[in-house]
Structures are given as C-alpha cells and as structure tokens.
Amino acid sequence: DKENEILIRVNCQAMPNARWYSGAGIYRDTFLFESDEHYIHPFGTFVKTESIFGDHAYLQAETTVVASKRAIGVVDFEVFEDQKRTCVAKFSKRVAFEAGENNIVAKFQIDNAKLWDIDTPNLYKIKTTAHIEDSVDSDESIFGVRMVNIDSNKGFMLNGRSVKLRGGCIHHDQGVLGASVYPETEFRRIAKLKEAGFNSVRLSHNP
C-alpha cells in the first residue's frame, strides 16, 4: 500500500579504454513487464524448424511459463501467417506446472509452408496462451521457417543450397546521430546495404 520507486543507476568503469567507445547510458527502449502470479516468461517462446519435406514443414515450439505454485493448466499455441489473421496451425498441451520456471515443448506442422529466404523473408507469428487456474497470459513471437546447416565442403547452407555471405561489421551507433537507435535510420541503413549487395551484417560486440 505504498508507492514503489524503480531506480536505475549506470556506473561506467570502462574508461580509460583502449578501444573507441561511444559512452554509457540507456540508449535503447526500456520496458517494464507487468504480469499475474502465473505468466509466460518475456521473450520466452522460441520456434525451431526441425525438417522440411516438400511443402510440409515440421517445427518445434518451446516456451517458458513461470508458475507461483504447483498447478494443472493448459498452454495453447496458434500460428498465423505474417500480416494476416489466417490460422495455419493450432494445438494445445495440458501441463502439470511446478513452482518456478516450466519449459514447455510442443511439435507441430505447417502445410504449404512459405520459407524464409534472403530474397523472400516470409514470416509467421505464434501466439502462446497459458491458462493456469484463474490466470491467463499470452505472448506473441515472430519466426521464419528455414533450415540452416554448415557443411565442411559447401559452407553455409540455407534451405539446402549454398549461400555466400557478403557482409561487413556494422557498429551499433548512428554516426553523427549518436548512440541512440532510431527506427528510420536503421531501415535506411539496411536498405542501403542491400542495394550495395550485402546479405549479412555483423552487429558488433557491444551490449
């Protein structure tokens, strides 16, 4: 029944530094997540492509649900095509939750799958909903259907074909605009790189 204060201090002790350094501080968006006593861990859902046969893709969804106590519940998964509300897969899993983090794994299939590739970056959205007692929490994540392999003779393989990576090291800062990130400048930079023939970027080693 009292006001809470959230205090964040930035204490940079990296100076003097042998490398060029753009400074310290909070120069990205900061989010505060509010949840019920049972909840899906923020950024806790991951989708992996296990195999592709023709137009059929076989995938695995993995999510982390945090429960405050032992309870029986259900985790629902819905998969939609990008930018549409067309459901292409739907499945549920009944779970006996333990207190703390619970790792939930479920396998599913997408028919007539649209693959993610360099020139056709098709994306899907998965909505995960956890029902535990009277608590309901949901999360949405975006993923692409693609197979990535490293072959000792053919190198980097994407969806069964060899792809040469043409890229460079692009640091996190925006040049004269500073260390903060502005969506418009990021879109412009990537568009310019693609026009120049880049298909990959190394996003530096900064946090």
mmCIF file of C-alpha atoms in Angstrom:
data_model
loop_
_atom_site.group_PDB
_atom_site.id
_atom_site.type_symbol
_atom_site.label_atom_id
_atom_site.label_comp_id
_atom_site.label_asym_id
_atom_site.label_seq_id
_atom_site.Cartn_x
_atom_site.Cartn_y
_atom_site.Cartn_z
ATOM 1 C CA ASP A 1 0.000 0.000 0.000
ATOM 2 C CA LYS A 2 2.876 2.344 -0.641
ATOM 3 C CA GLU A 3 4.402 3.917 -3.731
ATOM 4 C CA ASN A 4 7.256 1.975 -5.301
ATOM 5 C CA GLU A 5 10.298 3.576 -6.840
ATOM 6 C CA ILE A 6 12.363 1.925 -9.558
ATOM 7 C CA LEU A 7 15.874 3.350 -9.612
ATOM 8 C CA ILE A 8 18.394 2.519 -12.334
ATOM 9 C CA ARG A 9 21.995 3.664 -11.984
ATOM 10 C CA VAL A 10 24.558 3.464 -14.774
ATOM 11 C CA ASN A 11 28.116 3.228 -13.491
ATOM 12 C CA CYS A 12 30.607 3.056 -16.346
ATOM 13 C CA GLN A 13 34.023 1.917 -15.174
ATOM 14 C CA ALA A 14 35.359 1.004 -18.607
ATOM 15 C CA MET A 15 37.382 4.178 -19.060
ATOM 16 C CA PRO A 16 40.164 4.655 -19.922
ATOM 17 C CA ASN A 17 39.599 2.215 -22.741
ATOM 18 C CA ALA A 18 41.959 1.000 -25.449
ATOM 19 C CA ARG A 19 39.080 0.929 -27.950
ATOM 20 C CA TRP A 20 36.958 3.718 -29.332
ATOM 21 C CA TYR A 21 33.892 3.869 -27.119
ATOM 22 C CA SER A 22 30.647 5.766 -27.645
ATOM 23 C CA GLY A 23 29.813 6.257 -23.977
ATOM 24 C CA ALA A 24 27.488 4.784 -21.410
ATOM 25 C CA GLY A 25 23.842 5.162 -20.527
ATOM 26 C CA ILE A 26 20.428 3.870 -21.502
ATOM 27 C CA TYR A 27 20.200 4.465 -25.240
ATOM 28 C CA ARG A 28 17.609 1.791 -26.078
ATOM 29 C CA ASP A 29 13.939 1.469 -25.229
ATOM 30 C CA THR A 30 13.372 0.182 -21.695
ATOM 31 C CA PHE A 31 10.296 -1.875 -20.829
ATOM 32 C CA LEU A 32 8.626 -2.821 -17.570
ATOM 33 C CA PHE A 33 6.635 -6.040 -17.782
ATOM 34 C CA GLU A 34 3.574 -6.404 -15.556
ATOM 35 C CA SER A 35 2.113 -9.858 -15.063
ATOM 36 C CA ASP A 36 -0.140 -12.051 -12.975
ATOM 37 C CA GLU A 37 1.297 -14.554 -10.498
ATOM 38 C CA HIS A 38 1.492 -17.135 -13.320
ATOM 39 C CA TYR A 39 2.966 -15.836 -16.566
ATOM 40 C CA ILE A 40 4.858 -16.590 -19.767
ATOM 41 C CA HIS A 41 8.483 -15.523 -19.433
ATOM 42 C CA PRO A 42 9.155 -12.355 -21.520
ATOM 43 C CA PHE A 43 10.786 -13.382 -24.801
ATOM 44 C CA GLY A 44 10.416 -16.957 -23.595
ATOM 45 C CA THR A 45 8.958 -18.504 -26.769
ATOM 46 C CA PHE A 46 11.210 -19.966 -29.460
ATOM 47 C CA VAL A 47 10.347 -21.856 -32.654
ATOM 48 C CA LYS A 48 12.799 -24.179 -34.407
ATOM 49 C CA THR A 49 12.434 -25.756 -37.834
ATOM 50 C CA GLU A 50 13.246 -29.449 -37.477
ATOM 51 C CA SER A 51 12.753 -30.608 -41.064
ATOM 52 C CA ILE A 52 11.178 -29.656 -44.384
ATOM 53 C CA PHE A 53 9.748 -32.183 -46.845
ATOM 54 C CA GLY A 54 8.289 -30.631 -49.969
ATOM 55 C CA ASP A 55 5.668 -28.100 -48.882
ATOM 56 C CA HIS A 56 5.443 -29.529 -45.366
ATOM 57 C CA ALA A 57 7.444 -28.045 -42.507
ATOM 58 C CA TYR A 58 7.848 -29.781 -39.163
ATOM 59 C CA LEU A 59 8.618 -27.453 -36.272
ATOM 60 C CA GLN A 60 9.069 -27.351 -32.517
ATOM 61 C CA ALA A 61 7.724 -24.608 -30.256
ATOM 62 C CA GLU A 62 9.335 -24.082 -26.880
ATOM 63 C CA THR A 63 8.136 -21.661 -24.233
ATOM 64 C CA THR A 64 8.898 -20.919 -20.589
ATOM 65 C CA VAL A 65 5.990 -20.473 -18.186
ATOM 66 C CA VAL A 66 6.585 -19.239 -14.629
ATOM 67 C CA ALA A 67 4.134 -20.539 -12.032
ATOM 68 C CA SER A 68 3.914 -19.343 -8.441
ATOM 69 C CA LYS A 69 2.907 -22.816 -7.213
ATOM 70 C CA ARG A 70 2.142 -26.322 -8.411
ATOM 71 C CA ALA A 71 -0.979 -26.348 -10.571
ATOM 72 C CA ILE A 72 -2.641 -28.004 -13.566
ATOM 73 C CA GLY A 73 -3.059 -25.849 -16.663
ATOM 74 C CA VAL A 74 -3.167 -25.670 -20.434
ATOM 75 C CA VAL A 75 -0.866 -23.950 -22.914
ATOM 76 C CA ASP A 76 -2.464 -23.082 -26.274
ATOM 77 C CA PHE A 77 -0.483 -22.359 -29.436
ATOM 78 C CA GLU A 78 -1.824 -20.600 -32.542
ATOM 79 C CA VAL A 79 0.281 -19.969 -35.662
ATOM 80 C CA PHE A 80 -0.669 -17.239 -38.150
ATOM 81 C CA GLU A 81 0.669 -16.113 -41.496
ATOM 82 C CA ASP A 82 2.542 -12.807 -41.403
ATOM 83 C CA GLN A 83 0.362 -9.682 -41.620
ATOM 84 C CA LYS A 84 -2.768 -11.881 -41.711
ATOM 85 C CA ARG A 85 -5.005 -13.405 -39.097
ATOM 86 C CA THR A 86 -5.196 -16.675 -41.035
ATOM 87 C CA CYS A 87 -4.508 -19.504 -38.616
ATOM 88 C CA VAL A 88 -2.330 -22.222 -40.202
ATOM 89 C CA ALA A 89 -1.786 -24.371 -37.097
ATOM 90 C CA LYS A 90 -3.449 -24.702 -33.713
ATOM 91 C CA PHE A 91 -2.646 -27.077 -30.862
ATOM 92 C CA SER A 92 -2.777 -27.339 -27.068
ATOM 93 C CA LYS A 93 -0.798 -29.044 -24.322
ATOM 94 C CA ARG A 94 -2.036 -29.941 -20.836
ATOM 95 C CA VAL A 95 0.688 -29.338 -18.273
ATOM 96 C CA ALA A 96 1.288 -30.151 -14.619
ATOM 97 C CA PHE A 97 3.158 -26.994 -13.628
ATOM 98 C CA GLU A 98 5.769 -26.935 -10.889
ATOM 99 C CA ALA A 99 6.512 -23.817 -8.874
ATOM 100 C CA GLY A 100 9.073 -21.756 -10.779
ATOM 101 C CA GLU A 101 10.084 -21.957 -14.437
ATOM 102 C CA ASN A 102 8.483 -24.648 -16.590
ATOM 103 C CA ASN A 103 9.866 -25.459 -20.041
ATOM 104 C CA ILE A 104 7.031 -26.470 -22.396
ATOM 105 C CA VAL A 105 7.881 -28.171 -25.703
ATOM 106 C CA ALA A 106 5.350 -28.945 -28.440
ATOM 107 C CA LYS A 107 5.747 -30.116 -32.033
ATOM 108 C CA PHE A 108 3.567 -29.006 -34.926
ATOM 109 C CA GLN A 109 3.317 -28.966 -38.720
ATOM 110 C CA ILE A 110 2.696 -26.246 -41.304
ATOM 111 C CA ASP A 111 1.364 -27.328 -44.698
ATOM 112 C CA ASN A 112 2.157 -25.273 -47.802
ATOM 113 C CA ALA A 113 4.885 -23.603 -45.757
ATOM 114 C CA LYS A 114 6.352 -20.373 -47.073
ATOM 115 C CA LEU A 115 10.075 -20.490 -46.439
ATOM 116 C CA TRP A 116 12.175 -17.646 -45.078
ATOM 117 C CA ASP A 117 14.982 -16.855 -47.502
ATOM 118 C CA ILE A 118 17.246 -13.931 -48.284
ATOM 119 C CA ASP A 119 15.049 -12.590 -51.087
ATOM 120 C CA THR A 120 11.732 -13.860 -49.691
ATOM 121 C CA PRO A 121 11.798 -13.252 -45.918
ATOM 122 C CA ASN A 122 8.401 -14.832 -45.201
ATOM 123 C CA LEU A 123 7.442 -14.715 -41.533
ATOM 124 C CA TYR A 124 4.902 -16.360 -39.267
ATOM 125 C CA LYS A 125 3.520 -15.335 -35.884
ATOM 126 C CA ILE A 126 2.925 -17.712 -32.993
ATOM 127 C CA LYS A 127 0.580 -16.760 -30.167
ATOM 128 C CA THR A 128 1.142 -18.644 -26.921
ATOM 129 C CA THR A 129 -1.510 -18.552 -24.176
ATOM 130 C CA ALA A 130 -1.072 -20.091 -20.725
ATOM 131 C CA HIS A 131 -4.183 -20.916 -18.664
ATOM 132 C CA ILE A 132 -3.363 -21.666 -15.005
ATOM 133 C CA GLU A 133 -6.254 -21.591 -12.524
ATOM 134 C CA ASP A 134 -7.861 -18.140 -12.958
ATOM 135 C CA SER A 135 -4.735 -16.656 -14.549
ATOM 136 C CA VAL A 136 -4.376 -16.179 -18.313
ATOM 137 C CA ASP A 137 -1.264 -14.780 -20.002
ATOM 138 C CA SER A 138 -0.399 -14.603 -23.695
ATOM 139 C CA ASP A 139 2.666 -13.811 -25.770
ATOM 140 C CA GLU A 140 3.328 -13.338 -29.484
ATOM 141 C CA SER A 141 6.573 -14.127 -31.295
ATOM 142 C CA ILE A 142 7.639 -13.903 -34.937
ATOM 143 C CA PHE A 143 9.617 -16.646 -36.682
ATOM 144 C CA GLY A 144 10.678 -17.860 -40.100
ATOM 145 C CA VAL A 145 10.579 -21.392 -41.488
ATOM 146 C CA ARG A 146 14.080 -22.239 -42.725
ATOM 147 C CA MET A 147 16.819 -24.828 -42.438
ATOM 148 C CA VAL A 148 20.374 -23.694 -41.681
ATOM 149 C CA ASN A 149 23.357 -26.044 -41.920
ATOM 150 C CA ILE A 150 27.124 -25.704 -42.019
ATOM 151 C CA ASP A 151 28.819 -28.089 -44.458
ATOM 152 C CA SER A 152 32.604 -28.628 -44.478
ATOM 153 C CA ASN A 153 32.672 -28.607 -48.289
ATOM 154 C CA LYS A 154 29.783 -26.307 -49.246
ATOM 155 C CA GLY A 155 29.975 -23.894 -46.321
ATOM 156 C CA PHE A 156 26.839 -22.081 -45.148
ATOM 157 C CA MET A 157 23.675 -23.825 -46.357
ATOM 158 C CA LEU A 158 20.259 -22.159 -46.318
ATOM 159 C CA ASN A 159 17.255 -24.317 -47.215
ATOM 160 C CA GLY A 160 19.510 -26.861 -48.892
ATOM 161 C CA ARG A 161 21.544 -24.501 -51.061
ATOM 162 C CA SER A 162 24.963 -22.945 -50.588
ATOM 163 C CA VAL A 163 24.916 -19.224 -49.816
ATOM 164 C CA LYS A 164 27.961 -16.973 -49.778
ATOM 165 C CA LEU A 165 27.796 -14.392 -47.011
ATOM 166 C CA ARG A 166 28.573 -10.903 -48.287
ATOM 167 C CA GLY A 167 28.611 -8.502 -45.386
ATOM 168 C CA GLY A 168 30.529 -6.327 -43.003
ATOM 169 C CA CYS A 169 30.846 -5.173 -39.411
ATOM 170 C CA ILE A 170 28.207 -2.522 -38.708
ATOM 171 C CA HIS A 171 28.504 -0.977 -35.251
ATOM 172 C CA HIS A 172 25.532 -0.098 -33.118
ATOM 173 C CA ASP A 173 25.848 3.679 -33.238
ATOM 174 C CA GLN A 174 24.212 6.036 -35.734
ATOM 175 C CA GLY A 175 27.270 8.110 -36.595
ATOM 176 C CA VAL A 176 26.579 11.803 -36.181
ATOM 177 C CA LEU A 177 23.166 10.969 -34.690
ATOM 178 C CA GLY A 178 24.794 9.324 -31.666
ATOM 179 C CA ALA A 179 24.385 6.009 -29.877
ATOM 180 C CA SER A 180 20.587 6.039 -29.664
ATOM 181 C CA VAL A 181 18.655 3.944 -32.167
ATOM 182 C CA TYR A 182 16.009 5.484 -34.409
ATOM 183 C CA PRO A 183 13.922 3.042 -36.473
ATOM 184 C CA GLU A 184 14.022 5.249 -39.576
ATOM 185 C CA THR A 185 17.817 5.342 -39.627
ATOM 186 C CA GLU A 186 18.068 1.561 -39.145
ATOM 187 C CA PHE A 187 15.679 0.889 -42.040
ATOM 188 C CA ARG A 188 17.588 3.339 -44.238
ATOM 189 C CA ARG A 189 20.941 1.776 -43.376
ATOM 190 C CA ILE A 190 19.809 -1.781 -44.103
ATOM 191 C CA ALA A 191 18.167 -0.657 -47.367
ATOM 192 C CA LYS A 192 21.438 0.987 -48.479
ATOM 193 C CA LEU A 193 23.427 -2.133 -47.570
ATOM 194 C CA LYS A 194 21.056 -4.372 -49.542
ATOM 195 C CA GLU A 195 21.296 -2.056 -52.529
ATOM 196 C CA ALA A 196 25.086 -2.424 -52.342
ATOM 197 C CA GLY A 197 24.842 -6.230 -52.422
ATOM 198 C CA PHE A 198 25.098 -7.076 -48.721
ATOM 199 C CA ASN A 199 23.168 -10.098 -47.454
ATOM 200 C CA SER A 200 24.543 -10.174 -43.892
ATOM 201 C CA VAL A 201 25.754 -7.805 -41.196
ATOM 202 C CA ARG A 202 27.780 -8.255 -38.023
ATOM 203 C CA LEU A 203 26.179 -6.123 -35.347
ATOM 204 C CA SER A 204 29.365 -5.523 -33.365
ATOM 205 C CA HIS A 205 30.240 -6.814 -29.901
ATOM 206 C CA ASN A 206 28.557 -4.096 -27.843
ATOM 207 C CA PRO A 207 25.746 -4.901 -25.385
#
